[in-house]
PDB file of C-alpha atoms in Angstrom:
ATOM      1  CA  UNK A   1     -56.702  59.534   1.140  1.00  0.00           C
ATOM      2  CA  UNK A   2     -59.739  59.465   3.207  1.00  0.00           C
ATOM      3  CA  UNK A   3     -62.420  58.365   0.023  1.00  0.00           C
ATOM      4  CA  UNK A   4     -59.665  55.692  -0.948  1.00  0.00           C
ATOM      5  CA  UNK A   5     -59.615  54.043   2.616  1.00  0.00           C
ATOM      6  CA  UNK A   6     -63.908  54.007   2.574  1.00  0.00           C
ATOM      7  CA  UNK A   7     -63.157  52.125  -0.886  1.00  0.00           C
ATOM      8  CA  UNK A   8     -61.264  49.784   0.124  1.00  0.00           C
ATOM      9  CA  UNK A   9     -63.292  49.465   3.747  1.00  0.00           C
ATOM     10  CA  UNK A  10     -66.448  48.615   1.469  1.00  0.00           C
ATOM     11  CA  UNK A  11     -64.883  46.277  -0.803  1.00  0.00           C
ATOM     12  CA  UNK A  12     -63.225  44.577   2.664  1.00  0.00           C
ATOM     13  CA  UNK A  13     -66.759  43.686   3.624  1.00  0.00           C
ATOM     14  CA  UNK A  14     -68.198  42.520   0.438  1.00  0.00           C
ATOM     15  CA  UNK A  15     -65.414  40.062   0.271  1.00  0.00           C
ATOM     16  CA  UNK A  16     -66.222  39.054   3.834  1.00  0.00           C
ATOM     17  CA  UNK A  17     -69.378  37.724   2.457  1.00  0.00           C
ATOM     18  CA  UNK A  18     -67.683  35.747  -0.359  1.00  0.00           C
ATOM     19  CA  UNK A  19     -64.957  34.159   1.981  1.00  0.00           C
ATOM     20  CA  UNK A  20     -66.784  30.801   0.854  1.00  0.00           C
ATOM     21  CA  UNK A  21     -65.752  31.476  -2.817  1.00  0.00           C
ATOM     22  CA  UNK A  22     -62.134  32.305  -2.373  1.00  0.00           C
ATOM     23  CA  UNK A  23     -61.661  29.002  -0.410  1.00  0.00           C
ATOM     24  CA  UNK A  24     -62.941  27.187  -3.532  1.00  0.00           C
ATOM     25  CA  UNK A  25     -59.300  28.346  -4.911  1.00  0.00           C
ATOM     26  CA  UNK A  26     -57.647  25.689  -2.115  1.00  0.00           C
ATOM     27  CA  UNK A  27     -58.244  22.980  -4.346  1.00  0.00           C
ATOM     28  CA  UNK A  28     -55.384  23.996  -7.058  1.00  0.00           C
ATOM     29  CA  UNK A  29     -53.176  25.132  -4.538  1.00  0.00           C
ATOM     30  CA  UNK A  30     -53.638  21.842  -2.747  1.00  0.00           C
ATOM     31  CA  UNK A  31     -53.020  19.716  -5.738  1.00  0.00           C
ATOM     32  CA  UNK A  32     -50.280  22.411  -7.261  1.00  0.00           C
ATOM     33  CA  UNK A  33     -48.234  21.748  -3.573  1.00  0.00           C
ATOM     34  CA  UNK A  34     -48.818  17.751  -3.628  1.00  0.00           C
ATOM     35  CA  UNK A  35     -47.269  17.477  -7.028  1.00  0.00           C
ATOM     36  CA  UNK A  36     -44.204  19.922  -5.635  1.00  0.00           C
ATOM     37  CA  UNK A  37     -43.641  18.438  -2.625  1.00  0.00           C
ATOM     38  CA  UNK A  38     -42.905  15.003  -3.945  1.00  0.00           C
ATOM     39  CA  UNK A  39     -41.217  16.455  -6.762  1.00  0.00           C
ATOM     40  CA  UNK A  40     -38.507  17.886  -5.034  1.00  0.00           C
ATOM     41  CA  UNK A  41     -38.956  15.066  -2.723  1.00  0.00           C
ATOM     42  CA  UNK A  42     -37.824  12.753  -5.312  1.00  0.00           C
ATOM     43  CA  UNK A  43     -35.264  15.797  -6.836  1.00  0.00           C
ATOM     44  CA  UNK A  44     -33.224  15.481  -3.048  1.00  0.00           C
ATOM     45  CA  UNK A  45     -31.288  12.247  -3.074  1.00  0.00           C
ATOM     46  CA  UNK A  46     -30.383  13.440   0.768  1.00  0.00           C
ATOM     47  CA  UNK A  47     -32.462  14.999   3.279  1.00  0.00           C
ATOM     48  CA  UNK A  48     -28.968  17.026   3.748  1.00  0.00           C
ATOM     49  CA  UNK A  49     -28.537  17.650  -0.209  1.00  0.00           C
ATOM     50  CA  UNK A  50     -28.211  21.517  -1.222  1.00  0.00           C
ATOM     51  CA  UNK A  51     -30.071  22.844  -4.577  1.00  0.00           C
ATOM     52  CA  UNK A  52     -28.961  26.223  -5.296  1.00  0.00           C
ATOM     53  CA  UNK A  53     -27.927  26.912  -1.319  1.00  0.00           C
ATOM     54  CA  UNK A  54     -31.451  25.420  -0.650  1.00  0.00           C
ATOM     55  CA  UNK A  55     -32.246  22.495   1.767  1.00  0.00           C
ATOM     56  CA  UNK A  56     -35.398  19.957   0.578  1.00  0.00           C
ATOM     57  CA  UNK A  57     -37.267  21.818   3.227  1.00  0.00           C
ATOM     58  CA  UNK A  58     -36.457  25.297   2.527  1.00  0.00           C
ATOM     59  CA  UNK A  59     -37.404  24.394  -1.405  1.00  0.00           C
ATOM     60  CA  UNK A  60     -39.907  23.418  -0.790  1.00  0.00           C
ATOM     61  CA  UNK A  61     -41.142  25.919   1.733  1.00  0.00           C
ATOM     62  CA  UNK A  62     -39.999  28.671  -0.889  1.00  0.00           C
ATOM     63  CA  UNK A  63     -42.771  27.257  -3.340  1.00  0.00           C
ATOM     64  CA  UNK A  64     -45.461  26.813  -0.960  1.00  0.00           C
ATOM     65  CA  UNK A  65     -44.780  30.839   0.171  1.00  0.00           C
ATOM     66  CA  UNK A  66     -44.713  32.166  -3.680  1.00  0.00           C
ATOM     67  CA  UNK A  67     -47.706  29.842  -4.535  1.00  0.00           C
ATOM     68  CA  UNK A  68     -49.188  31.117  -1.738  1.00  0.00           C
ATOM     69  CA  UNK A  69     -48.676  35.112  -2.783  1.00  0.00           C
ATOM     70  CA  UNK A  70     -49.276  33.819  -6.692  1.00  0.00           C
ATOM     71  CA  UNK A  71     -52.725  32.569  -5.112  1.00  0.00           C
ATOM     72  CA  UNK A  72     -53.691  35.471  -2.728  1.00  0.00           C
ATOM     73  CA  UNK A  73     -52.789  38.516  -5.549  1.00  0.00           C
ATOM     74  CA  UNK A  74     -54.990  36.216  -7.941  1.00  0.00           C
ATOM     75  CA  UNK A  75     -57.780  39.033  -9.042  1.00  0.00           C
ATOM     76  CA  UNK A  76     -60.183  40.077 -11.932  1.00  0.00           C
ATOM     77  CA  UNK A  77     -60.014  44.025 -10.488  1.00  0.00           C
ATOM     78  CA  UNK A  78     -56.637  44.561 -11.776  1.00  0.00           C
ATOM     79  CA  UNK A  79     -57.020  41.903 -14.898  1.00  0.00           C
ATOM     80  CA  UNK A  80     -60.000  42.595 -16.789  1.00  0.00           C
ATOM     81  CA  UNK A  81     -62.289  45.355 -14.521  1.00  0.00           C
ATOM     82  CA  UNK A  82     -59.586  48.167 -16.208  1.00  0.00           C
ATOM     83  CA  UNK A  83     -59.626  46.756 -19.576  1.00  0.00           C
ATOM     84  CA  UNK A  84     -63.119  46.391 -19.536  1.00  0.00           C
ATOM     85  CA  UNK A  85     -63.662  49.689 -18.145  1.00  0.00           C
ATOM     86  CA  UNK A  86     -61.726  51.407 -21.146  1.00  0.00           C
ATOM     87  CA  UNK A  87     -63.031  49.226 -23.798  1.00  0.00           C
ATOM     88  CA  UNK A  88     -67.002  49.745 -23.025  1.00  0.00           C
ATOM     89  CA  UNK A  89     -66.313  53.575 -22.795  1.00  0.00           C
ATOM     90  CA  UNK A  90     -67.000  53.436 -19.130  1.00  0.00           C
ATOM     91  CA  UNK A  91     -63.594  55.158 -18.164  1.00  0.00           C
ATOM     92  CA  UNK A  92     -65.230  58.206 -19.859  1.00  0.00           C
ATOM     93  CA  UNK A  93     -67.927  58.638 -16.925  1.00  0.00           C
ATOM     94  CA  UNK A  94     -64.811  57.734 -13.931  1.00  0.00           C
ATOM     95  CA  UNK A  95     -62.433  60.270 -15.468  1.00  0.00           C
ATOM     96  CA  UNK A  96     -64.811  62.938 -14.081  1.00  0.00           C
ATOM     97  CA  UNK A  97     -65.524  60.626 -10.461  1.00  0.00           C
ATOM     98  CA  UNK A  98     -63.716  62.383  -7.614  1.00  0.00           C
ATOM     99  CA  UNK A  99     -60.415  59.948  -7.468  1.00  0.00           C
ATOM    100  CA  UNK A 100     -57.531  59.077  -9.551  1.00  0.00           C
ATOM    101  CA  UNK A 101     -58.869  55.735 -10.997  1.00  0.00           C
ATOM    102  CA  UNK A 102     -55.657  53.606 -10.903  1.00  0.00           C
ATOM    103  CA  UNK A 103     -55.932  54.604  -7.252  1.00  0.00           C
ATOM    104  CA  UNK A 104     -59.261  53.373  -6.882  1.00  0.00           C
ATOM    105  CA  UNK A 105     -58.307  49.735  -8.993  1.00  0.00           C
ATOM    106  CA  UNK A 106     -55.582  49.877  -6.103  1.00  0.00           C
ATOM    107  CA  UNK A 107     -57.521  50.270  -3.116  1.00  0.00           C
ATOM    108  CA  UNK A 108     -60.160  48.003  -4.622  1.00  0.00           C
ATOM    109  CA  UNK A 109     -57.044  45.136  -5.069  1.00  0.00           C
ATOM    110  CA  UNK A 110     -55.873  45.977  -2.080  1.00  0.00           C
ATOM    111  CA  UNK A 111     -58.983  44.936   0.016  1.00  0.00           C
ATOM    112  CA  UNK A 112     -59.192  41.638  -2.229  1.00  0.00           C
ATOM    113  CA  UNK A 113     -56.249  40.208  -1.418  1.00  0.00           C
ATOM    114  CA  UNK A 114     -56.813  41.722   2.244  1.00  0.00           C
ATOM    115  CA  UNK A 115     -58.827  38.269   2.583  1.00  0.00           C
ATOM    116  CA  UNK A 116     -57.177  36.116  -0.013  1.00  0.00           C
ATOM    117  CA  UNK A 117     -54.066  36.467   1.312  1.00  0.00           C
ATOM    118  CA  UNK A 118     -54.310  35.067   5.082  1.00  0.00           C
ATOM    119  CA  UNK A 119     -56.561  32.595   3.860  1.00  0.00           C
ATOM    120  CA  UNK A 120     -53.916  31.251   1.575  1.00  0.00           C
ATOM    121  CA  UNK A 121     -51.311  31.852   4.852  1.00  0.00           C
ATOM    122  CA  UNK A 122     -52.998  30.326   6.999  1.00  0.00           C
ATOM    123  CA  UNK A 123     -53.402  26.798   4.418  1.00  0.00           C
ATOM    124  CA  UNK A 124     -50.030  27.032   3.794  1.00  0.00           C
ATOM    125  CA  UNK A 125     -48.858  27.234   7.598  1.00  0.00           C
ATOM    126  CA  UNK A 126     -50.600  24.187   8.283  1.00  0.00           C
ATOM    127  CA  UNK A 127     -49.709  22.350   4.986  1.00  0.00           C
ATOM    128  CA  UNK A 128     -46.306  22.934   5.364  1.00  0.00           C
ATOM    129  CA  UNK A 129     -45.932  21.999   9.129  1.00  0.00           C
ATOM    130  CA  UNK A 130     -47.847  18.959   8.788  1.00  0.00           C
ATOM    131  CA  UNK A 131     -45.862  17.713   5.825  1.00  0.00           C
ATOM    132  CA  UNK A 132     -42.615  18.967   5.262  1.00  0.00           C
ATOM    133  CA  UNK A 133     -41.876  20.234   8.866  1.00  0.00           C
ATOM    134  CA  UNK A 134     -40.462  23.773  10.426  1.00  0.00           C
ATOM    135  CA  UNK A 135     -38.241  26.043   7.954  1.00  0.00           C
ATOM    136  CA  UNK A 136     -34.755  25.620   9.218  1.00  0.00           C
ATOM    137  CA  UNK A 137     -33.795  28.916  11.542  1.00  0.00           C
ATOM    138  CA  UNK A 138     -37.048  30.490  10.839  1.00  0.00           C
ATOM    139  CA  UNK A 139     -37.890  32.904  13.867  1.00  0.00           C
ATOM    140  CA  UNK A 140     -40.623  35.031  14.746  1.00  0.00           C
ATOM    141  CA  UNK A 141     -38.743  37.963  13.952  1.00  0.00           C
ATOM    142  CA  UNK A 142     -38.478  37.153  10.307  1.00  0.00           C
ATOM    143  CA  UNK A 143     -41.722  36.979   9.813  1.00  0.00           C
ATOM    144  CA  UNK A 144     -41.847  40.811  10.289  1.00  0.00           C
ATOM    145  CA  UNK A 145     -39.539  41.762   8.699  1.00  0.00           C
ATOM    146  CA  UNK A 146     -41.221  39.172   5.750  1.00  0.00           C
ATOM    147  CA  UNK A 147     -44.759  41.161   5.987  1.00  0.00           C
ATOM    148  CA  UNK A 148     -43.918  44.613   4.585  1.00  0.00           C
ATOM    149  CA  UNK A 149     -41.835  42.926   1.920  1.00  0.00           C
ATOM    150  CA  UNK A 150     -45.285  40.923   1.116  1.00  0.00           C
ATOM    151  CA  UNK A 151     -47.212  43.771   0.995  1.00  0.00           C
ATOM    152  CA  UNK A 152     -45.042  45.935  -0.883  1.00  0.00           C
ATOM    153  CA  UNK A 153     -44.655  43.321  -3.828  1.00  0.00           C
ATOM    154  CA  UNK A 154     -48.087  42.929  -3.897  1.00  0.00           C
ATOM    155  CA  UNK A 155     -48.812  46.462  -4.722  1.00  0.00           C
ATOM    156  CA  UNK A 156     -45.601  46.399  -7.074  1.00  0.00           C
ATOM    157  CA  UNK A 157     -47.607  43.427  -8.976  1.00  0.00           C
ATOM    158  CA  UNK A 158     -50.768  45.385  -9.242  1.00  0.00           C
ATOM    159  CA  UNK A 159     -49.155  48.648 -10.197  1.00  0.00           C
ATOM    160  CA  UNK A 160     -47.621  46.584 -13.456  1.00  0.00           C
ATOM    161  CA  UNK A 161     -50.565  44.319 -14.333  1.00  0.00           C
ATOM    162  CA  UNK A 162     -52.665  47.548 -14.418  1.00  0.00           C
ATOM    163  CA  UNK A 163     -50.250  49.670 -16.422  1.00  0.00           C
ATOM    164  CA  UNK A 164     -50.389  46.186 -18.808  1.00  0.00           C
ATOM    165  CA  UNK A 165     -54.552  46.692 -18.717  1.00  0.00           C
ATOM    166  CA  UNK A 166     -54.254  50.395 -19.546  1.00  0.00           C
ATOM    167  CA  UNK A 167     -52.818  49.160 -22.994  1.00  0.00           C
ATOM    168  CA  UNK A 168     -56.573  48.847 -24.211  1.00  0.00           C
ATOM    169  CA  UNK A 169     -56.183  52.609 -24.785  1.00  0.00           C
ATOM    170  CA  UNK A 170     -54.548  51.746 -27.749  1.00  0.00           C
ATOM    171  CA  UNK A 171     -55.150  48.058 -28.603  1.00  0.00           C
ATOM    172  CA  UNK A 172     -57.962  46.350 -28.740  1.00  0.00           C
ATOM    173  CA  UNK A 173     -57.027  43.050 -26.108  1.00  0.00           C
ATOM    174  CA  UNK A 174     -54.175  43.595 -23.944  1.00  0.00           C
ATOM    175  CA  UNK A 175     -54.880  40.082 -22.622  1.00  0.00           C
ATOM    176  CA  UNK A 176     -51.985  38.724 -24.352  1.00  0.00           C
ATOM    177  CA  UNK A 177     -49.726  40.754 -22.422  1.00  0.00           C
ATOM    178  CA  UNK A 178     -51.222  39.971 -19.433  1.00  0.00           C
ATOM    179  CA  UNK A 179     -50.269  36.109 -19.891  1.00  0.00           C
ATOM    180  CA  UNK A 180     -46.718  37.035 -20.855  1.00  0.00           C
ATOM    181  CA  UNK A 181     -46.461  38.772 -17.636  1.00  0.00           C
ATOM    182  CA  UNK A 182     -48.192  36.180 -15.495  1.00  0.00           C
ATOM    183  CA  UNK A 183     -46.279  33.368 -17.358  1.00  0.00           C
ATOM    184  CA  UNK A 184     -42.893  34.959 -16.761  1.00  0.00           C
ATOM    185  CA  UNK A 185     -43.679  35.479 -12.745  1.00  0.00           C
ATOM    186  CA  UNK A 186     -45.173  32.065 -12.282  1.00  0.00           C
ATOM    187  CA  UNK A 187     -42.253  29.905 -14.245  1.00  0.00           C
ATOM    188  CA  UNK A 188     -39.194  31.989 -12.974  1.00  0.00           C
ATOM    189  CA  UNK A 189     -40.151  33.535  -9.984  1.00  0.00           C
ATOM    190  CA  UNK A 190     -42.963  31.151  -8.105  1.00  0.00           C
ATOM    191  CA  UNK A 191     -41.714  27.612  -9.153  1.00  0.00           C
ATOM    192  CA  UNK A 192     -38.023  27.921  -9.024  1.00  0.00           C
ATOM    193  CA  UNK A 193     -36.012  30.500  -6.557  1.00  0.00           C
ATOM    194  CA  UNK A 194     -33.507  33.023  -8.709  1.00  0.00           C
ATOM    195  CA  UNK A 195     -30.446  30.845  -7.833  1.00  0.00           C
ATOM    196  CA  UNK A 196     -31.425  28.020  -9.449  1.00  0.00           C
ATOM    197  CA  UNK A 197     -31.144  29.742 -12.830  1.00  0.00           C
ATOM    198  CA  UNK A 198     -27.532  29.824 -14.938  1.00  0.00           C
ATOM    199  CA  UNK A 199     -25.642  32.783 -12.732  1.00  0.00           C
ATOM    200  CA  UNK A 200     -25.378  34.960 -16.017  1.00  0.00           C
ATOM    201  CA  UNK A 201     -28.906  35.079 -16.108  1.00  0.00           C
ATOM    202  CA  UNK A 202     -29.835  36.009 -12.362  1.00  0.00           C
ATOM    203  CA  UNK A 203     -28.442  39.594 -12.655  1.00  0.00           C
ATOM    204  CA  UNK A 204     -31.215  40.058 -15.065  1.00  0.00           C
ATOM    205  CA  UNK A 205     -33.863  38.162 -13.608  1.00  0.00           C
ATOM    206  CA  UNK A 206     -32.963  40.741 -10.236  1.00  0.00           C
ATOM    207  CA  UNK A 207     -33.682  43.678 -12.554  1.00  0.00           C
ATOM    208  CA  UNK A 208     -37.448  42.171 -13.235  1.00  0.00           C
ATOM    209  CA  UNK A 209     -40.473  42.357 -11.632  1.00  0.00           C
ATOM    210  CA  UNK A 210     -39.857  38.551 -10.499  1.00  0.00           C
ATOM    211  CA  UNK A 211     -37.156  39.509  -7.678  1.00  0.00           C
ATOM    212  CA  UNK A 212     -39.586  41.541  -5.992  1.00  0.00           C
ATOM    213  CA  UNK A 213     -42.843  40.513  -6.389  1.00  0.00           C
ATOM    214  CA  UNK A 214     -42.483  36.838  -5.417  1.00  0.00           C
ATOM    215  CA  UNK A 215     -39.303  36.184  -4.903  1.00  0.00           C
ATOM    216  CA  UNK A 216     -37.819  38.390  -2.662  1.00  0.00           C
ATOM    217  CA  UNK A 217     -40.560  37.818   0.048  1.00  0.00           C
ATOM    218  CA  UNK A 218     -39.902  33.820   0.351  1.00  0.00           C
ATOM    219  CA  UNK A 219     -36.166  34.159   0.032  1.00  0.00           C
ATOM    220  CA  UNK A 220     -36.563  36.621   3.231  1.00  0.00           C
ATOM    221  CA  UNK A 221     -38.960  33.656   4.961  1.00  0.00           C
ATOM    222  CA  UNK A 222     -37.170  30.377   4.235  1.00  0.00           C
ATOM    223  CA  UNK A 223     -33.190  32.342   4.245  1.00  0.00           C
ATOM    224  CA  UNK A 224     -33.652  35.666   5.973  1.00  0.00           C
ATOM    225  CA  UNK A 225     -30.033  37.725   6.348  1.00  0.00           C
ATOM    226  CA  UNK A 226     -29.969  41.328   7.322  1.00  0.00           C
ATOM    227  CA  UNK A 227     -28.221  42.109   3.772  1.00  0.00           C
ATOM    228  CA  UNK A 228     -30.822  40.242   1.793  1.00  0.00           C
ATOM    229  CA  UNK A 229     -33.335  42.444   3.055  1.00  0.00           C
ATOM    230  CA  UNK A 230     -32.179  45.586   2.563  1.00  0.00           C
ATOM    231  CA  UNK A 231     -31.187  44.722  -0.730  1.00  0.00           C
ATOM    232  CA  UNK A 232     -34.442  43.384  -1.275  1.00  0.00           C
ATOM    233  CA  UNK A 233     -36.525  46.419   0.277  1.00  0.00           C
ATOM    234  CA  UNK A 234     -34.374  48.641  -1.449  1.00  0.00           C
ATOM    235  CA  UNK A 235     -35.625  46.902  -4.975  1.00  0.00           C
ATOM    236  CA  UNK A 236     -39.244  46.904  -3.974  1.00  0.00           C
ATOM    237  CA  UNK A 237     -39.016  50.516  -3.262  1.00  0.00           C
ATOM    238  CA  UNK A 238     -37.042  51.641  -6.606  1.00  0.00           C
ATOM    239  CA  UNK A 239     -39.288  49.065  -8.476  1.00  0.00           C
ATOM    240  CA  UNK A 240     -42.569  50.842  -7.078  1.00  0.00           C
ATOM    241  CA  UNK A 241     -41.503  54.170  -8.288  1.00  0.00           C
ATOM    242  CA  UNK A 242     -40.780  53.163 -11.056  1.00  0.00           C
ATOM    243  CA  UNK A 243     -43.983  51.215 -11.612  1.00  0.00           C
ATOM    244  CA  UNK A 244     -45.914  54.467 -10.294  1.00  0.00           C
ATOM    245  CA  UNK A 245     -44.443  56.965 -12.855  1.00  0.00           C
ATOM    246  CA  UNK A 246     -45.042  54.572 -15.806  1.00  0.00           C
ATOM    247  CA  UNK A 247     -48.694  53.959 -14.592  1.00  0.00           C
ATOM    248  CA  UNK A 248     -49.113  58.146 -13.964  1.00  0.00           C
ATOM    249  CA  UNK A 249     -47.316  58.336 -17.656  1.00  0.00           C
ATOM    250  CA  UNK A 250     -49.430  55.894 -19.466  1.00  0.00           C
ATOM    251  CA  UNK A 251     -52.572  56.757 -17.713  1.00  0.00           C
ATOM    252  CA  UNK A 252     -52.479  60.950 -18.331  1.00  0.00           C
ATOM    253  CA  UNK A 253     -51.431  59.447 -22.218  1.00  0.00           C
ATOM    254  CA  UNK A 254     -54.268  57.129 -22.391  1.00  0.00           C
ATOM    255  CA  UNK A 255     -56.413  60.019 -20.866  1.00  0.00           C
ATOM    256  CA  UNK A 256     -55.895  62.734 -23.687  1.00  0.00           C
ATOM    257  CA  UNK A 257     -56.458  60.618 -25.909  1.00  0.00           C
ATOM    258  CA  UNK A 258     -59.556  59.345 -24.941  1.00  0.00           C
ATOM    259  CA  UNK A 259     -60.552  63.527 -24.744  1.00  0.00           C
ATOM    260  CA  UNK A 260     -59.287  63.946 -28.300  1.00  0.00           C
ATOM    261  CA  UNK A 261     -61.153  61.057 -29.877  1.00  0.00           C
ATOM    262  CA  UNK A 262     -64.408  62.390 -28.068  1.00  0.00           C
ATOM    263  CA  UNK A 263     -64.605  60.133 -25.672  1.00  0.00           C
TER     264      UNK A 263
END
């Protein structure tokens, strides 16, 4: 693991340099969070009114944390660098580098939203303080317990969107499924919580990619139990097995076929 960790130690410090770039992004999430807050604002007739077992402040707390993961996992490595890679014939010369090459997208992510991330965090903190107040029973504590989740959906995201990219083995433009994907985690899972949904449709929005990746994280933040979090660490770790064998599957595929063709 040793050549991974100087991969994603290198890529740490280029980003360092760009830190100026990535806080360009805080315009959209500051305009995306205006328009939310007074929409659900205007949405609570009551400051004590419950949404889907939410409070106005935990609502809107929930969006600000999954716009704030949304905006921190935002990156062109695991989007277009793979696709790109396969389509130019590039992949040929990796294959034969000394590393797995989703593992090497991964650490290369990994280090991007390193800095994206706290950056985004640290915006939100102070956004959400200033104008919506504290999350109701937040602790320290929960914050822990919050981080790993984070981190683990993170990678769960960027195991999926680069098994999606590894579809230019066999199509031209896997773009289009990229979108789909980023649609479906952005409408159901980053602008409205699970519960909010009819409840014969949230068993099968909890067996997608949207009740881990987003989320589960801000549902542990803004309503942390002791059940919710197993249940929800439990997911993330089924979910990234699952995302890791289809990735090891579709990238040996993709592989021999790129040998057989000649490439």
């Amino acid at each position: 693991m040793r050549k991974y960790a100087v991969i994603y130690r290198s890529v740490l410090i280029e980003n360092l340099q760009y830190a100026a770039n990535i806080a360009m992004g805080f315009i959209s999430y500051l305009m995306l969070i205006f328009v939310f807050i007074n929409l659900w604002d205007y949405m609570y007739a009551t400051p004590d009114e419950l949404i889907a077992g939410y409070t106005k402040e935990q609502m809107i707390w929930y969006v600000m944390i999954t716009e704030m993961i949304w905006f921190g996992a935002r990156s062109s490595t695991i989007r277009q660098q793979v696709s790109t890679d396969i389509r130019g014939g590039n992949i040929a010369y990796l294959l034969n580098k000394p590393y797995w090459y989703p593992l090497y997208i991964l650490a290369k992510y990994t280090a991007e939203w390193t800095i994206q991330l706290p950056m985004y965090a640290v915006l939100t903190i102070v956004i959400g303080v200033t104008m919506v107040g504290r999350i109701p029973g937040f602790h320290g504590i929960t914050l822990l317990a919050a981080v790993p989740c984070i981190a683990l959906g993170m990678t769960i995201h960027a195991v999926f969107k680069i098994c999606i990219s590894m579809l230019s083995f066999w199509i031209e433009d896997a773009n289009p499924f990229q979108w789909l994907y980023d649609k479906l985690i952005l409408v159901v899972g980053t602008i409205f919580p699970v519960e909010i949904f009819p409840k014969a449709l949230q068993p099968v929005l909890k067996l997608t990619p949207i009740y881990t990746v987003c989320y589960g994280p801000a549902k542990l933040i803004v309503d942390f139990s002791v059940e919710k979090y197993l249940e929800i660490l439990l997911a993330q770790v089924v979910y990234l097995a699952v995302g890791c064998g289809i990735l090891f599957v579709v990238y040996e595929k993709g592989g021999r076929k790129l040998y057989v063709n000649g490439g």
